[in-house]
Amino acid sequence: MRVVVVAQDVVTAWGCGLGACWRGVLSGKPAVARIDRFDTQSFQSHIAALVPELDGRADESLVMQMLGPMLGPLAGVLPSGTLVILASTTGEVDLLERHLLGRAATDESRMDRLLGRITSVLGIEERGRIVSAACASSSTAVAHGAALIKSGERESVLVVACDAVTEFVYAGFSSLMALDPDGARPFDRARKGLTIGEAAGYVLLTSDAMARRENRRVIGEVAGWGLSCDANHMTGPSRDGGGLARAIEKALEKAGTAAVDLGSISAHGTGTVYNDSMEIKAFRQVFGGARVPMYSIKGSIGHTMGAAGLVEMIVALKSMEDQVIPPSANLEKADDDAREWVTSEMVMTVGMRAVLSTNSGFGGVNAALVLKS
Amino acid sequence: MKMTIRNTVVRGLGWLDGRAWGLVRQHRREAYGEGDGPPPWTHGDLFSYPVRKLGRFDAVSRMTICVCALALKDAGVCSGEGQKQDIGLIGSNEAGSQDANAAYFKDYLQAGRVSARGNLFVYTLASSPLAEAAIHFGLEGPLFYVGFPGCGLVDLLDEGVRLIADGEAAGMLAVRADEREAIAFLIGSAEGRGMAVQEAANLIRANNGMDERVGELALRMEERL
């Protein structure tokens, strides 16, 4: 049984929809702005990739402002029996901020309440489930959903991912000295940290049989997935890339895909020294001398945390559709290890039918997805 | 034969709450001494080597690492420092990282909204308590938090079974840990040694000395078996 993507949407700092995101990513420019949502004076950086027109003082949380307009049109058109999986790191944590700052009487930020709001917008009675694996949350959720479909337990799974730029998150990353005040430069020799971003999106996964039966257009296939943990450190990746390499190998094996079949790699590429170095080591372990073109979109749309994997998956599917490998924004001089793998220019290609997308996160979690057109 | 929860083996099953702890396969139940209170236990009692920075762990992380230690001990799995195991770790609880989130942000506000504490920030992820356990025990399989309606223990076991069947790891620790009570199953394929999930459920049903609240939690397994 094949697991296919039959619907998707995304909102990023480039605006609503995949079209805006894709054009922005291809521009090679960063969608980064100075933060006016909260005071950043004491922080390491003052910029983020913010979704236009989100209102931190609105009744709705930031993530529901992103999700509501996107999910509303799905009500009544999802296949019956669709399971909703919510992937996020902090969800509506801005509601907790408001409560603790005395602006709201109660704390409504629990993740299961957000899941309830989402299923309510979708008109689905089943309560769904939450998957959280740090910055690999949404790729892990896609793997979870795909496994449910492949095992025959479900025919249709909607993975919804979201995270917002909040004072809560920004202060935390700043305290870890993980931010680059000039903007993330994934795989650049001078990289020194990440740019926080926000995003929301969804992918509707079904069995290929259901897609045929319901005459739904197939956007692509989730052909393989692999999950692992470095079991090494809470905030830093394993230096040798062994954990990510294991996840990639599992994903390739499930997909029945060899390195030579891969047209590109959508790397996690946060722009931190250790993450990017670890990823290259992992790719070298798995692919040896076979250099697969690699890119990161985090220089463009920031690190969207729990939503990153889903947004990157959607962009990777688009790259196969258009046969274009996106540029890595802000890349000026590639790190020695990354040279010959990564480019700041978009690359037109032909015959790209399979791509790899990887994510990693705090606690040493790793997720790898093999996507096919 | 398709691997399901019915033909999965429970290699180890540990639990603890505010009054006692237990190893189900080994039929052990120990109450804390007067005034001892709940874990963390020190090196030697439960852990073969010291847990780094245990004092900095949040409450759920302490419960998680202790209950994982109990399940591994019940299974006879030894873990030396630096040793890696082909075991994954999935977990669930009532409120995710809600308490850790509040603790972190209150601390930040009390510090004048100028600087946050990184060692509190890391626990604002629901997967962090699992990660602490994975790091200590060298568990290299999949790791994620999964929240189900009603925090169904059987749903968690189902997910663990699926991950093993899917080739993600040879064994899975399925952990339900809150601040005051926790239970952990180490499951594997039927080729390994252990007891059937049904047998584990029977032992839990017979209470096995397990505290009432933990027993109630585990009894939800019955609904699906």
PDB file of C-alpha atoms in Angstrom, chain A residues 217-327:
ATOM      1  CA  ARG A 217      -5.293  14.383  -7.149  1.00  0.00           C
ATOM      2  CA  VAL A 218      -2.078  12.826  -5.888  1.00  0.00           C
ATOM      3  CA  ILE A 219       0.540  15.470  -5.113  1.00  0.00           C
ATOM      4  CA  GLY A 220       3.225  13.016  -4.075  1.00  0.00           C
ATOM      5  CA  GLU A 221       4.026   9.962  -2.030  1.00  0.00           C
ATOM      6  CA  VAL A 222       5.445   9.525   1.463  1.00  0.00           C
ATOM      7  CA  ALA A 223       7.506   6.531   0.442  1.00  0.00           C
ATOM      8  CA  GLY A 224       9.727   6.048   3.471  1.00  0.00           C
ATOM      9  CA  TRP A 225      10.350   7.329   6.958  1.00  0.00           C
ATOM     10  CA  GLY A 226      12.832   6.758   9.723  1.00  0.00           C
ATOM     11  CA  LEU A 227      13.111   7.977  13.304  1.00  0.00           C
ATOM     12  CA  SER A 228      15.990   7.866  15.767  1.00  0.00           C
ATOM     13  CA  CYS A 229      17.520   9.478  18.811  1.00  0.00           C
ATOM     14  CA  ASP A 230      21.163  10.437  19.268  1.00  0.00           C
ATOM     15  CA  ALA A 231      20.864   9.606  22.991  1.00  0.00           C
ATOM     16  CA  ASN A 232      23.659  12.075  23.473  1.00  0.00           C
ATOM     17  CA  HIS A 233      22.759  15.579  24.697  1.00  0.00           C
ATOM     18  CA  MET A 234      19.657  17.661  25.418  1.00  0.00           C
ATOM     19  CA  THR A 235      20.472  20.701  23.297  1.00  0.00           C
ATOM     20  CA  GLY A 236      23.290  19.627  21.008  1.00  0.00           C
ATOM     21  CA  PRO A 237      23.341  16.984  18.298  1.00  0.00           C
ATOM     22  CA  SER A 238      25.708  14.055  18.250  1.00  0.00           C
ATOM     23  CA  ARG A 239      28.903  15.310  16.638  1.00  0.00           C
ATOM     24  CA  ASP A 240      29.301  12.319  14.324  1.00  0.00           C
ATOM     25  CA  GLY A 241      25.857  12.426  12.683  1.00  0.00           C
ATOM     26  CA  GLY A 242      25.293   8.759  13.489  1.00  0.00           C
ATOM     27  CA  GLY A 243      21.758   9.251  14.823  1.00  0.00           C
ATOM     28  CA  LEU A 244      20.509  11.112  11.769  1.00  0.00           C
ATOM     29  CA  ALA A 245      22.293   8.630   9.496  1.00  0.00           C
ATOM     30  CA  ARG A 246      20.311   5.786  11.105  1.00  0.00           C
ATOM     31  CA  ALA A 247      17.023   7.604  10.524  1.00  0.00           C
ATOM     32  CA  ILE A 248      17.926   8.241   6.883  1.00  0.00           C
ATOM     33  CA  GLU A 249      18.926   4.617   6.315  1.00  0.00           C
ATOM     34  CA  LYS A 250      15.596   3.398   7.716  1.00  0.00           C
ATOM     35  CA  ALA A 251      13.698   5.831   5.498  1.00  0.00           C
ATOM     36  CA  LEU A 252      15.611   4.830   2.381  1.00  0.00           C
ATOM     37  CA  GLU A 253      15.109   1.144   3.128  1.00  0.00           C
ATOM     38  CA  LYS A 254      11.359   1.524   3.600  1.00  0.00           C
ATOM     39  CA  ALA A 255      11.151   3.517   0.380  1.00  0.00           C
ATOM     40  CA  GLY A 256      13.302   1.039  -1.517  1.00  0.00           C
ATOM     41  CA  THR A 257      15.344   4.012  -2.651  1.00  0.00           C
ATOM     42  CA  ALA A 258      19.078   4.245  -3.252  1.00  0.00           C
ATOM     43  CA  ALA A 259      21.217   7.362  -3.019  1.00  0.00           C
ATOM     44  CA  VAL A 260      21.434   7.578  -6.811  1.00  0.00           C
ATOM     45  CA  ASP A 261      17.640   7.826  -6.973  1.00  0.00           C
ATOM     46  CA  LEU A 262      17.512  10.966  -4.826  1.00  0.00           C
ATOM     47  CA  GLY A 263      17.229  14.258  -6.678  1.00  0.00           C
ATOM     48  CA  SER A 264      17.845  16.466  -3.658  1.00  0.00           C
ATOM     49  CA  ILE A 265      17.966  16.729   0.112  1.00  0.00           C
ATOM     50  CA  SER A 266      15.887  19.224   2.066  1.00  0.00           C
ATOM     51  CA  ALA A 267      18.166  19.511   5.078  1.00  0.00           C
ATOM     52  CA  HIS A 268      17.163  20.679   8.533  1.00  0.00           C
ATOM     53  CA  GLY A 269      19.934  23.285   8.109  1.00  0.00           C
ATOM     54  CA  THR A 270      19.249  25.528  11.075  1.00  0.00           C
ATOM     55  CA  GLY A 271      22.353  27.648  10.694  1.00  0.00           C
ATOM     56  CA  THR A 272      23.852  26.594  14.018  1.00  0.00           C
ATOM     57  CA  VAL A 273      27.441  25.452  13.877  1.00  0.00           C
ATOM     58  CA  TYR A 274      26.824  22.022  15.329  1.00  0.00           C
ATOM     59  CA  ASN A 275      23.562  21.094  13.610  1.00  0.00           C
ATOM     60  CA  ASP A 276      24.771  21.818  10.103  1.00  0.00           C
ATOM     61  CA  SER A 277      28.082  20.101  10.699  1.00  0.00           C
ATOM     62  CA  MET A 278      26.309  17.036  12.096  1.00  0.00           C
ATOM     63  CA  GLU A 279      23.976  16.870   9.099  1.00  0.00           C
ATOM     64  CA  ILE A 280      26.767  16.919   6.553  1.00  0.00           C
ATOM     65  CA  LYS A 281      28.531  14.135   8.441  1.00  0.00           C
ATOM     66  CA  ALA A 282      25.309  12.105   8.397  1.00  0.00           C
ATOM     67  CA  PHE A 283      24.849  12.634   4.656  1.00  0.00           C
ATOM     68  CA  ARG A 284      28.459  11.642   3.994  1.00  0.00           C
ATOM     69  CA  GLN A 285      28.024   8.488   6.086  1.00  0.00           C
ATOM     70  CA  VAL A 286      24.927   7.442   4.179  1.00  0.00           C
ATOM     71  CA  PHE A 287      25.781   8.573   0.680  1.00  0.00           C
ATOM     72  CA  GLY A 288      29.550   8.240   0.652  1.00  0.00           C
ATOM     73  CA  GLY A 289      30.941   9.807  -2.473  1.00  0.00           C
ATOM     74  CA  ALA A 290      27.553  10.270  -4.101  1.00  0.00           C
ATOM     75  CA  ARG A 291      26.889  13.973  -3.593  1.00  0.00           C
ATOM     76  CA  VAL A 292      23.191  14.739  -3.552  1.00  0.00           C
ATOM     77  CA  PRO A 293      22.216  18.399  -4.076  1.00  0.00           C
ATOM     78  CA  MET A 294      21.190  19.808  -0.717  1.00  0.00           C
ATOM     79  CA  TYR A 295      19.460  22.975   0.475  1.00  0.00           C
ATOM     80  CA  SER A 296      17.911  24.539   3.538  1.00  0.00           C
ATOM     81  CA  ILE A 297      14.961  26.941   3.423  1.00  0.00           C
ATOM     82  CA  LYS A 298      15.546  28.209   6.954  1.00  0.00           C
ATOM     83  CA  GLY A 299      17.618  31.153   5.742  1.00  0.00           C
ATOM     84  CA  SER A 300      14.464  32.228   3.920  1.00  0.00           C
ATOM     85  CA  ILE A 301      11.526  31.435   6.243  1.00  0.00           C
ATOM     86  CA  GLY A 302      13.363  30.956   9.515  1.00  0.00           C
ATOM     87  CA  HIS A 303      13.286  27.960  11.783  1.00  0.00           C
ATOM     88  CA  THR A 304       9.589  27.316  12.219  1.00  0.00           C
ATOM     89  CA  MET A 305      10.222  24.773  14.984  1.00  0.00           C
ATOM     90  CA  GLY A 306       7.496  22.132  15.182  1.00  0.00           C
ATOM     91  CA  ALA A 307       6.103  23.168  11.808  1.00  0.00           C
ATOM     92  CA  ALA A 308       9.469  23.020  10.041  1.00  0.00           C
ATOM     93  CA  GLY A 309       9.263  19.428   8.842  1.00  0.00           C
ATOM     94  CA  LEU A 310       5.822  19.837   7.339  1.00  0.00           C
ATOM     95  CA  VAL A 311       6.612  23.106   5.578  1.00  0.00           C
ATOM     96  CA  GLU A 312       9.828  21.623   4.231  1.00  0.00           C
ATOM     97  CA  MET A 313       7.993  18.520   3.050  1.00  0.00           C
ATOM     98  CA  ILE A 314       5.478  20.671   1.153  1.00  0.00           C
ATOM     99  CA  VAL A 315       8.276  22.711  -0.429  1.00  0.00           C
ATOM    100  CA  ALA A 316      10.141  19.505  -1.322  1.00  0.00           C
ATOM    101  CA  LEU A 317       7.051  18.124  -3.075  1.00  0.00           C
ATOM    102  CA  LYS A 318       6.745  21.404  -4.978  1.00  0.00           C
ATOM    103  CA  SER A 319      10.400  21.182  -5.961  1.00  0.00           C
ATOM    104  CA  MET A 320       9.719  17.807  -7.554  1.00  0.00           C
ATOM    105  CA  GLU A 321       6.638  19.126  -9.319  1.00  0.00           C
ATOM    106  CA  ASP A 322       8.562  22.076 -10.794  1.00  0.00           C
ATOM    107  CA  GLN A 323      11.884  20.202 -11.099  1.00  0.00           C
ATOM    108  CA  VAL A 324      13.668  23.009  -9.290  1.00  0.00           C
ATOM    109  CA  ILE A 325      16.076  22.680  -6.365  1.00  0.00           C
ATOM    110  CA  PRO A 326      15.608  25.798  -4.216  1.00  0.00           C
ATOM    111  CA  PRO A 327      18.511  28.018  -3.185  1.00  0.00           C
TER     112      PRO A 327
END
